[in-house]
GROMACS .gro file of C-alpha atoms in nm:
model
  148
    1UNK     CA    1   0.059   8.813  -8.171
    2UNK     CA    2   0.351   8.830  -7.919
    3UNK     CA    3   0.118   9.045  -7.713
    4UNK     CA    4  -0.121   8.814  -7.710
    5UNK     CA    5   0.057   8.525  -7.578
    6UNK     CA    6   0.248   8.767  -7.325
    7UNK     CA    7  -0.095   8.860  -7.180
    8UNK     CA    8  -0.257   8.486  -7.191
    9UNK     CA    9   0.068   8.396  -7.026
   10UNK     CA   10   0.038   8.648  -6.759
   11UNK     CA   11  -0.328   8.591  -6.715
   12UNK     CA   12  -0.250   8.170  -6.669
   13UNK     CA   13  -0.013   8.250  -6.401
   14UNK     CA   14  -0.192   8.501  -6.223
   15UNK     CA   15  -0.435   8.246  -6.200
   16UNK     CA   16  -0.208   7.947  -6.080
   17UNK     CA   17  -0.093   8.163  -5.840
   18UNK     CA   18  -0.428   8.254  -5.656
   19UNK     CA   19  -0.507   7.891  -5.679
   20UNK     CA   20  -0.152   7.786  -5.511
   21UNK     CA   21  -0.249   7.977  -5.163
   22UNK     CA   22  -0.579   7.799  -5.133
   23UNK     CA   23  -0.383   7.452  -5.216
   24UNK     CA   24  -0.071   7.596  -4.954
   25UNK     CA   25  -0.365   7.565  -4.695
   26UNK     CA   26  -0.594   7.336  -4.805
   27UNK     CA   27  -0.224   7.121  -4.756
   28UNK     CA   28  -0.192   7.231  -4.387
   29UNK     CA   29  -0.586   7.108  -4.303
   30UNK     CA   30  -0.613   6.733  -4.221
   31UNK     CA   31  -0.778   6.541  -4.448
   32UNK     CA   32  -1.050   6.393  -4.283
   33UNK     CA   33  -1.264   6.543  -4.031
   34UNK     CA   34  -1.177   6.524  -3.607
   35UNK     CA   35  -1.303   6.177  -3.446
   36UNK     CA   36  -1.586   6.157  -3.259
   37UNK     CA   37  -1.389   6.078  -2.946
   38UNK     CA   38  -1.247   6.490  -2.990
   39UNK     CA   39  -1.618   6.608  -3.071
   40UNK     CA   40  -1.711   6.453  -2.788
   41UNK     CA   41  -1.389   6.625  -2.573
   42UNK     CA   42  -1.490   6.930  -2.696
   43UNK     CA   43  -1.833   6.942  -2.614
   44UNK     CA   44  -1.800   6.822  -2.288
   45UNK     CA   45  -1.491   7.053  -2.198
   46UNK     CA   46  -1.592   7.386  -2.315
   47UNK     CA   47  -1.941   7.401  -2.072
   48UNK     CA   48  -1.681   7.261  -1.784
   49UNK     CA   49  -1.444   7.573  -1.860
   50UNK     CA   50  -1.704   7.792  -1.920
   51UNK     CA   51  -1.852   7.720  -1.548
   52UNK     CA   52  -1.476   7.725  -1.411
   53UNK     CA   53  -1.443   8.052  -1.558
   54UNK     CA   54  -1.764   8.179  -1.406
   55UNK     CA   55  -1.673   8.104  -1.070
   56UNK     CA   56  -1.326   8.239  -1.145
   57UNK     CA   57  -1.502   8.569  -1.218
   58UNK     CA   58  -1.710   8.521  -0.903
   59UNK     CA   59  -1.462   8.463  -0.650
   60UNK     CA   60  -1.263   8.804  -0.774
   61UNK     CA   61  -1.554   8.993  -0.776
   62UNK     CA   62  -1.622   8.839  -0.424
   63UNK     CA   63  -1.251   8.925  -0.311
   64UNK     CA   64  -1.265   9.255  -0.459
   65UNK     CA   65  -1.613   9.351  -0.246
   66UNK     CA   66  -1.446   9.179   0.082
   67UNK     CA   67  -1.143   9.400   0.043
   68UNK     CA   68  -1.337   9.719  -0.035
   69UNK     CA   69  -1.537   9.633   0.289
   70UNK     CA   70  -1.251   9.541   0.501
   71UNK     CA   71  -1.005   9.772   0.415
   72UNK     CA   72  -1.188  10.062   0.685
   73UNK     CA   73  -1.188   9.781   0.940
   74UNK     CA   74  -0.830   9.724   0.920
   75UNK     CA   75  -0.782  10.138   0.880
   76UNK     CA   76  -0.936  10.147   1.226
   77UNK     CA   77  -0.796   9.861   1.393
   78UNK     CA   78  -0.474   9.912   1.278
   79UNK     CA   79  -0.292  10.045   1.597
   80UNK     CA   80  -0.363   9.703   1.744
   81UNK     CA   81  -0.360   9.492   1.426
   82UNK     CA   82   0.035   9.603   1.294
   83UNK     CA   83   0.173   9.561   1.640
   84UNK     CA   84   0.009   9.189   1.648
   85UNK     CA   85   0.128   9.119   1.338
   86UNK     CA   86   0.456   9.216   1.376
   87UNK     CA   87   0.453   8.992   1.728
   88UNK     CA   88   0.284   8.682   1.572
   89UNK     CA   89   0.575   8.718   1.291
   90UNK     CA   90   0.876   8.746   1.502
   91UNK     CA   91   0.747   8.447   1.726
   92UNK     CA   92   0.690   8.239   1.405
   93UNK     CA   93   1.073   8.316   1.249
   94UNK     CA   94   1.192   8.267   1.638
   95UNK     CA   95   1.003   7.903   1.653
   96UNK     CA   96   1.145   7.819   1.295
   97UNK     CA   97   1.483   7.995   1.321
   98UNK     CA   98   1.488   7.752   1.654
   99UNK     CA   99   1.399   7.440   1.483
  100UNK     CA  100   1.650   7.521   1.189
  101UNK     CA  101   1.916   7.590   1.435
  102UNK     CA  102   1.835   7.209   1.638
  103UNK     CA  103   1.816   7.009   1.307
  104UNK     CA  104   2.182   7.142   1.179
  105UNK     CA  105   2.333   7.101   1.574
  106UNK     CA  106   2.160   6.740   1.552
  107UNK     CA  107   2.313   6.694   1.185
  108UNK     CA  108   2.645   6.824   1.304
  109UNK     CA  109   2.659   6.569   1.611
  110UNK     CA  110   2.540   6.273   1.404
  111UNK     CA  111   2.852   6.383   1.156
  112UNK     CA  112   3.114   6.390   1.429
  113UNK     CA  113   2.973   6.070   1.558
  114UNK     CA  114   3.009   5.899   1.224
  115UNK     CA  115   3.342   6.043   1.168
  116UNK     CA  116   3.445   5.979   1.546
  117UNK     CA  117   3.338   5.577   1.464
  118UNK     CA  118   3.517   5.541   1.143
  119UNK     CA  119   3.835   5.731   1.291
  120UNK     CA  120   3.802   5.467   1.563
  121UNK     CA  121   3.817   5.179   1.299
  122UNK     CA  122   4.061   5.304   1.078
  123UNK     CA  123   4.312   5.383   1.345
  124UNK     CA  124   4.213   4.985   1.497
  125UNK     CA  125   4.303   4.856   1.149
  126UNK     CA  126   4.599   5.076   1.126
  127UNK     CA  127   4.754   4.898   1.429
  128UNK     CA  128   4.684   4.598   1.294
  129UNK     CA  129   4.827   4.633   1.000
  130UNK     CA  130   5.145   4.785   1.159
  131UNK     CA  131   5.193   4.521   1.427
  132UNK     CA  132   5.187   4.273   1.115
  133UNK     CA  133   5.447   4.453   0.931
  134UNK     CA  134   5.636   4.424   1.249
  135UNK     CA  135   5.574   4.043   1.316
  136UNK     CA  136   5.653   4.010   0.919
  137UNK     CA  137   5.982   4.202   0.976
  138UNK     CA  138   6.104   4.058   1.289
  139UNK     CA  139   6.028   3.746   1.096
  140UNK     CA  140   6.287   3.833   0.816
  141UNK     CA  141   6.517   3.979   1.031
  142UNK     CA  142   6.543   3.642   1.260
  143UNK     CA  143   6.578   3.426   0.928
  144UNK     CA  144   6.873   3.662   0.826
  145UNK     CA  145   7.015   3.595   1.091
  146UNK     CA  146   7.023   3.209   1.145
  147UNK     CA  147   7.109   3.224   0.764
  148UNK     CA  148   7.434   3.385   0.902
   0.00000   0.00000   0.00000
């Protein structure tokens, strides 16, 4: 008899337990079907990234066909094409090496220009602050001495 209810025991939660998965899942699914607003997304999207993809697919194949047709040009061409291209690259870092070079002189004057200007004023208000401190102490100084 104790064997009995062992095994009807083991059988009940052998069964609970393949039942538990499905309702682990069934638990992670929404409950009610997706909207027809993301039906709609969906059905208009995936022809749009299926045609993206297509021409994706084209323009490598396209690339791949230019380069395997262009590579013996530039094989044969290449005495006058490196030396070019080595030119045209040196002028371009010269033009923008140039420009770099006038935009931090030009940010460098405007600094010492600034800096110059407030100098100018600070040393103004500094002398006019010290000839008051004079004024002020002369002032004491001749009321000390008629005090006297």
């Amino acid at each position: 008899m104790a064997e009995q209810q062992s095994r009807t025991q083991q059988q009940q939660q052998q069964q609970q337990m393949q039942v538990q998965p499905t309702e682990a899942i069934k638990s992670l699914l929404p409950q009610k079907g997706p909207s027809k607003s993301q039906i709609l997304a969906v059905v208009t999207l995936f022809p749009v990234g299926g045609a993206l993809l297509c021409l994706a697919g084209l323009t490598l194949v396209g690339t791949v066909i230019g380069l395997a047709v262009a590579t013996p040009v530039f094989l044969l061409f290449s005495p006058v094409l490196v030396p070019a291209a080595l030119t045209i690259a040196l002028a371009v870092t010269g033009f923008l090496t140039s420009g770099a070079f006038g935009i931090t002189a030009l940010s460098a004057l405007s600094w010492m220009i600034n800096y110059m200007r407030k100098m100018r004023g600070t040393a103004g208000e500094q002398m006019e602050h010290a000839k008051r401190r004079v004024q002020e102490a002369a002032g004491h100084m001749g009321q000390r001495t008629a005090q006297k």
